[in-house]
Short mmCIF file of C-alpha atoms and ligand atoms in Angstrom, two decimals:
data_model
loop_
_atom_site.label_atom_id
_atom_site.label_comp_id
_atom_site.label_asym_id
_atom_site.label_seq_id
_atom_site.Cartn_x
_atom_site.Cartn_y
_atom_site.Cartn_z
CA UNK A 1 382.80 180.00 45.78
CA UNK A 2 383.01 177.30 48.85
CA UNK A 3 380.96 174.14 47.59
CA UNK A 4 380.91 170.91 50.03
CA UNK A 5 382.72 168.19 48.90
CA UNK A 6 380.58 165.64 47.42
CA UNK A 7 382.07 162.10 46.74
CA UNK A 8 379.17 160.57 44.99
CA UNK A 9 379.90 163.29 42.54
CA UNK A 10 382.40 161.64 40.49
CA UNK A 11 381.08 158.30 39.83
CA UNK A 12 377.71 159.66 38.76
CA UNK A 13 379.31 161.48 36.18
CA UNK A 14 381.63 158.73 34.92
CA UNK A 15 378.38 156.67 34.39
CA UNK A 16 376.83 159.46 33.03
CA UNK A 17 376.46 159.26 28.96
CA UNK A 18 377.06 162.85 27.94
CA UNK A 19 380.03 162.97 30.67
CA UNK A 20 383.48 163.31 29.32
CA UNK A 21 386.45 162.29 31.06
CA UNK A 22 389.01 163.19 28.71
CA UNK A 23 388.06 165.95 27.12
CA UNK A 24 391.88 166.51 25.58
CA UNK A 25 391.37 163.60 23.77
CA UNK A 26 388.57 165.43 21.44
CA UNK A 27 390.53 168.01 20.36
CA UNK A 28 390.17 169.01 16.68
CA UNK A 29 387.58 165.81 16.66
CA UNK A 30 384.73 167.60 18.55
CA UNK A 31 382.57 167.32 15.12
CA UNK A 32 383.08 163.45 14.83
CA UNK A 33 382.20 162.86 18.81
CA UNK A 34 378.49 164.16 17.78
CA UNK A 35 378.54 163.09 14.38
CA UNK A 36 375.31 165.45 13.00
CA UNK A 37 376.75 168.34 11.32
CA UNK A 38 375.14 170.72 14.07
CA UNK A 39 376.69 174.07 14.98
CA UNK A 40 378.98 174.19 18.03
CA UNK A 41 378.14 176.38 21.41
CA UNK A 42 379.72 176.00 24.62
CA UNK A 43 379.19 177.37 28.17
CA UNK A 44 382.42 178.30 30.25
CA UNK A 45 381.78 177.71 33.76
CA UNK A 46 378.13 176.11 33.41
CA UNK A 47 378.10 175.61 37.45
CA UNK A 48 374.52 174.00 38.78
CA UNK A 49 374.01 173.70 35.03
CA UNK A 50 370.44 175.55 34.61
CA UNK A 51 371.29 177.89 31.80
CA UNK A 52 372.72 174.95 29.78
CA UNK A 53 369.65 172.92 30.68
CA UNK A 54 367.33 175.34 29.07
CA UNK A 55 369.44 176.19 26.29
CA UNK A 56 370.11 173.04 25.30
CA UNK A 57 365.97 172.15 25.35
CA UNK A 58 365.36 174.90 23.95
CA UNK A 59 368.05 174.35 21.14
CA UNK A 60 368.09 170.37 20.19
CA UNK A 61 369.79 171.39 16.49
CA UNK A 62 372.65 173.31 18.21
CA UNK A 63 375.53 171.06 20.09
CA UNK A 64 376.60 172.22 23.12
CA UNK A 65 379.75 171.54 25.34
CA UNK A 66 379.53 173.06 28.92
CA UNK A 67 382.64 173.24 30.78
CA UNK A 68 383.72 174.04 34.84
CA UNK A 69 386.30 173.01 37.44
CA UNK A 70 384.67 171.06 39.65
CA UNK A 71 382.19 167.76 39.39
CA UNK A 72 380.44 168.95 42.53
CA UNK A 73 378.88 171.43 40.16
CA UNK A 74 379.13 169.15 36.81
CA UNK A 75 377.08 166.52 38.48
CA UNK A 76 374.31 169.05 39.66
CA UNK A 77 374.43 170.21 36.03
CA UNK A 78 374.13 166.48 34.61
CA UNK A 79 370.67 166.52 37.13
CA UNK A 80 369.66 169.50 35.38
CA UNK A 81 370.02 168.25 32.01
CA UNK A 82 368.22 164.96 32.52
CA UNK A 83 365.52 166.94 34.32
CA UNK A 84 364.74 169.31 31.35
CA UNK A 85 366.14 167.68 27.70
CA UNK A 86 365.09 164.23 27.40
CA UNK A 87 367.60 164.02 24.20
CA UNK A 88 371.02 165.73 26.46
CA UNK A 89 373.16 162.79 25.18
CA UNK A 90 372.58 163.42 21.64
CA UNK A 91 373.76 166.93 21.51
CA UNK A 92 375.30 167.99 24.99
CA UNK A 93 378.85 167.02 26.42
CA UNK A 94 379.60 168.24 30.17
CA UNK A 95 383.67 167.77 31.00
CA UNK A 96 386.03 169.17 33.59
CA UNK A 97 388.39 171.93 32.41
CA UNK A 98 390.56 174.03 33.51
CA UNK A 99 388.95 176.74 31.19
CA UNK A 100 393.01 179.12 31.68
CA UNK A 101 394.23 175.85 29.68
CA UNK A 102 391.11 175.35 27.46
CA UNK A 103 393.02 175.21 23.67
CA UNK A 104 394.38 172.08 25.49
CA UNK A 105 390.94 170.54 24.27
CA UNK A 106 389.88 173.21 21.85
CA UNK A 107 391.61 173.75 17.52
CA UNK A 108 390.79 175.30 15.10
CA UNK A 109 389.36 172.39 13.49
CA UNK A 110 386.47 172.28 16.16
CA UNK A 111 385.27 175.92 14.76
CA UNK A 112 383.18 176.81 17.82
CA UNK A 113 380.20 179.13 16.85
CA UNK A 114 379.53 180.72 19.88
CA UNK A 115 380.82 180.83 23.90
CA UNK A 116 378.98 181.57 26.74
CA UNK A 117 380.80 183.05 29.74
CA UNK A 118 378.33 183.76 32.86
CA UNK A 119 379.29 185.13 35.91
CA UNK A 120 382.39 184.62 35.98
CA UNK A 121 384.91 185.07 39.15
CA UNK A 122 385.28 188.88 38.97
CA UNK A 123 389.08 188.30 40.37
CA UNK A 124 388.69 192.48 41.48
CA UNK A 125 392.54 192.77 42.67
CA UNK A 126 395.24 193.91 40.20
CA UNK A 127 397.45 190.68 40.65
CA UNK A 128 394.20 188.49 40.09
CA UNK A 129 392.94 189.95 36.76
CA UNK A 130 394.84 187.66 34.90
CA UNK A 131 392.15 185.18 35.90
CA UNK A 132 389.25 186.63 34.39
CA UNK A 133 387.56 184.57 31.75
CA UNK A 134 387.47 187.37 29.24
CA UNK A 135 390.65 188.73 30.33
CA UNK A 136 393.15 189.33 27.15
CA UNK A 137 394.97 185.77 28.07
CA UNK A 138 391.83 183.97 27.51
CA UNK A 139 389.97 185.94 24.54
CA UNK A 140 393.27 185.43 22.13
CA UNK A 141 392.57 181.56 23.42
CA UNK A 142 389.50 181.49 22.47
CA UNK A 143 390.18 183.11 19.05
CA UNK A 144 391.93 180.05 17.75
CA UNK A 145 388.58 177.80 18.19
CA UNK A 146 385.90 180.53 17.25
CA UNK A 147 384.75 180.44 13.53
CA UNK A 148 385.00 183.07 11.58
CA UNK A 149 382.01 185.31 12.81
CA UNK A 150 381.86 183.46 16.02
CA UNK A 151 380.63 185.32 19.13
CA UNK A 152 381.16 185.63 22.55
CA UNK A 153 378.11 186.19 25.00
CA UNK A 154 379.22 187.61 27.68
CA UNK A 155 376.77 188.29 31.03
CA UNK A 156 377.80 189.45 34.88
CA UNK A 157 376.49 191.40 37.87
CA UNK A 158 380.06 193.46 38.04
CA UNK A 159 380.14 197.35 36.87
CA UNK A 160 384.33 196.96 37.32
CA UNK A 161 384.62 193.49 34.86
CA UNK A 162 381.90 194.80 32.19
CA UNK A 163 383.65 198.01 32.21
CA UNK A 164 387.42 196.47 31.78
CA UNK A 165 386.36 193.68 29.77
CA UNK A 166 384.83 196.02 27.20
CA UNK A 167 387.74 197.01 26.64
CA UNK A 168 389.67 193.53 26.25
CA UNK A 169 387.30 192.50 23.92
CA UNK A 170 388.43 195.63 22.12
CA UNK A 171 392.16 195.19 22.40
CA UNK A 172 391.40 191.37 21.00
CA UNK A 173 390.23 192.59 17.79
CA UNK A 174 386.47 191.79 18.83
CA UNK A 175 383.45 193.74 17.88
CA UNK A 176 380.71 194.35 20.58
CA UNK A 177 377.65 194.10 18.59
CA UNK A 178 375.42 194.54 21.27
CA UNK A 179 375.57 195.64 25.00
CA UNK A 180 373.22 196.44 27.75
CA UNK A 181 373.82 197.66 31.39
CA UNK A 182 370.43 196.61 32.35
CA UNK A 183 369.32 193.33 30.65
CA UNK A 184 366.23 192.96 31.99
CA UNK A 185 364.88 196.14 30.85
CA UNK A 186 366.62 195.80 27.14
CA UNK A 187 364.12 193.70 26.48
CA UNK A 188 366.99 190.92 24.66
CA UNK A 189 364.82 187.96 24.50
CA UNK A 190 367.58 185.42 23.44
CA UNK A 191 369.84 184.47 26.89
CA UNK A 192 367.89 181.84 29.26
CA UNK A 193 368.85 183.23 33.10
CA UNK A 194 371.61 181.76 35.26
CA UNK A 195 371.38 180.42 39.01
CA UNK A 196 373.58 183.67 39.45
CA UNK A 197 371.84 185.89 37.51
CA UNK A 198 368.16 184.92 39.40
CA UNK A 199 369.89 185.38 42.73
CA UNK A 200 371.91 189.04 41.65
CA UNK A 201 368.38 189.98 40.70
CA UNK A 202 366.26 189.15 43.72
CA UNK A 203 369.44 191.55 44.95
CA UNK A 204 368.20 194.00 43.16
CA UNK A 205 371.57 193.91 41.25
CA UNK A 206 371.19 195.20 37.17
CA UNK A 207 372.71 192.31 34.73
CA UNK A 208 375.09 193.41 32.62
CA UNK A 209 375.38 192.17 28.83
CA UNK A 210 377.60 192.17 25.47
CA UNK A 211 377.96 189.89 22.21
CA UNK A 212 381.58 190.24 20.91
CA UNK A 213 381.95 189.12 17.85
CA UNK A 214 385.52 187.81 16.62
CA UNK A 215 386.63 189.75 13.58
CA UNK A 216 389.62 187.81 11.85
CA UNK A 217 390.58 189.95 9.14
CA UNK A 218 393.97 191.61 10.32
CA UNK A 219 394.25 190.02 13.49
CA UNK A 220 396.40 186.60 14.27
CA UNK A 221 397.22 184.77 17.61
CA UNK A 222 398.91 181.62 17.92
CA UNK A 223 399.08 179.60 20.67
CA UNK A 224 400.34 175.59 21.54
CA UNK A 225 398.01 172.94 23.84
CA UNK A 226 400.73 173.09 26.86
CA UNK A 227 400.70 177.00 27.20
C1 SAM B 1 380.10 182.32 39.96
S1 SAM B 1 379.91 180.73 39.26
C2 SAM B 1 378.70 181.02 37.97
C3 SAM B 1 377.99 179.77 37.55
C4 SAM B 1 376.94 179.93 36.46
N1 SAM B 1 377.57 180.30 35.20
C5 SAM B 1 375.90 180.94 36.86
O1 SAM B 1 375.85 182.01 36.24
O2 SAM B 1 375.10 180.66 37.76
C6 SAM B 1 381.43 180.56 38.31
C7 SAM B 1 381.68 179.14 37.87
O3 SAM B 1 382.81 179.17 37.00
C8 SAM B 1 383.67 178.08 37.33
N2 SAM B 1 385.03 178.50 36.96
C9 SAM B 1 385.66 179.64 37.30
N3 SAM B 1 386.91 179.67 36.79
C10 SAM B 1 387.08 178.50 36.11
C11 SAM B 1 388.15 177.94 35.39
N4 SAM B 1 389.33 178.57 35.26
N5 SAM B 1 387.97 176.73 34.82
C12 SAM B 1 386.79 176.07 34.95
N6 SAM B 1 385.73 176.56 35.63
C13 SAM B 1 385.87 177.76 36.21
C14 SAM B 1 383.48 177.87 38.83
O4 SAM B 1 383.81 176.53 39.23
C15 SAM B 1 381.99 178.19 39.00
O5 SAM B 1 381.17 177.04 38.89
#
């Protein structure tokens, strides 16, 4: 996605209080930087932020980290936040990742609960699969970090990546627990919508939907920060 270059972007972030600059060094210490026992979720790829926004007001006894490339979108997310959840900073942490290197910021000790991928880049071409946030490269990643019973929710507008990642989460040792091919008419009441998801659906697009749910008995991956 093209996005203008915005160079106020940056320092509004840096002075913002739920901002984190380094989110590396966190790692294993996630619990500590909120300090109130709360269960961990995190958004990969939060973009203008809205689904975060309403989560997180929605959720103030859950903490959330949301995660993407680029501040142009961070700092529209940071807006979004202090729009809609007066009490962000308590229990909200926004940081730029490189979510293909995110165990450089994520251990096991930081037992994430659950992730949130939405509309992610569906990276169609052979070559470019690799990519894919739920491709089999990232799900083992994520493995180390989810708890025990941990779950992935996993939402996009793509027939091709639902279809293929089904199948990842399968080859990960993950159990899909729940999927639609038509979210809106499932009737699931617990996802908030995504910018991407309200414009696919003005499209006319269906929304395609799965919880994957990480299954540890059998199944081990190891992996070091620098990979
Ligand atoms: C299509 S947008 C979807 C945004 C939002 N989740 C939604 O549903 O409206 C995908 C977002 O994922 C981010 N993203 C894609 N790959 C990423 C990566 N490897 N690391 C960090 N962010 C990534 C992009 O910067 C972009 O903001």
């Amino acid at each position: 996605m093209r996005i203008r270059h915005k160079p106020w972007a940056r320092p509004e972030l840096e002075s913002c209080s739920f901002y984190v600059a380094s989110p590396s060094e966190l790692r294993g210490r996630w619990a500590d930087e909120f300090g109130n026992g709360q269960p961990l979720h995190m958004e990969l790829g939060c973009g203008k932020g809205g689904f975060i926004a309403d989560m997180a007001a929605q959720h103030p006894a859950v903490n959330f980290l949301a995660i993407d490339l680029k501040s142009e979108m961070l700092v529209l997310a940071k807006r979004n936040l202090e729009a809609k959840d007066a009490h962000a900073s308590a229990h909200v942490r926004l940081m730029s990742q490189d979510i293909e290197r995110i165990v450089q910021m994520l251990a096991p000790e930081d037992k994430i609960e659950r992730i949130y991928i939405n509309f992610c880049p569906p990276w169609p071409k052979e070559r470019d699969k690799k990519h894919r946030l739920t491709h089999p490269r990232q799900l083992n990643q994520y493995r180390l970090f989810l708890q025990e019973g941990g779950e992935i929710w996993f939402k996009t507008d793509d027939d091709g990546l639902f279809e293929e990642s089904l199948r990842y989460f399968d080859q990960c040792g993950f159990e899909i627990c729940y999927q639609t091919w038509d979210l809106a008419k499932s009737g699931f009441p617990g996802s908030a919508p995504t910018e991407h998801e309200e414009m696919f659906t003005r499209m006319g697009k269906k929304i395609k939907f799965l919880i994957a749910v990480a299954d540890h008995t059998g199944h081990s991956v190891s992996f070091s920060p620098a990979e």
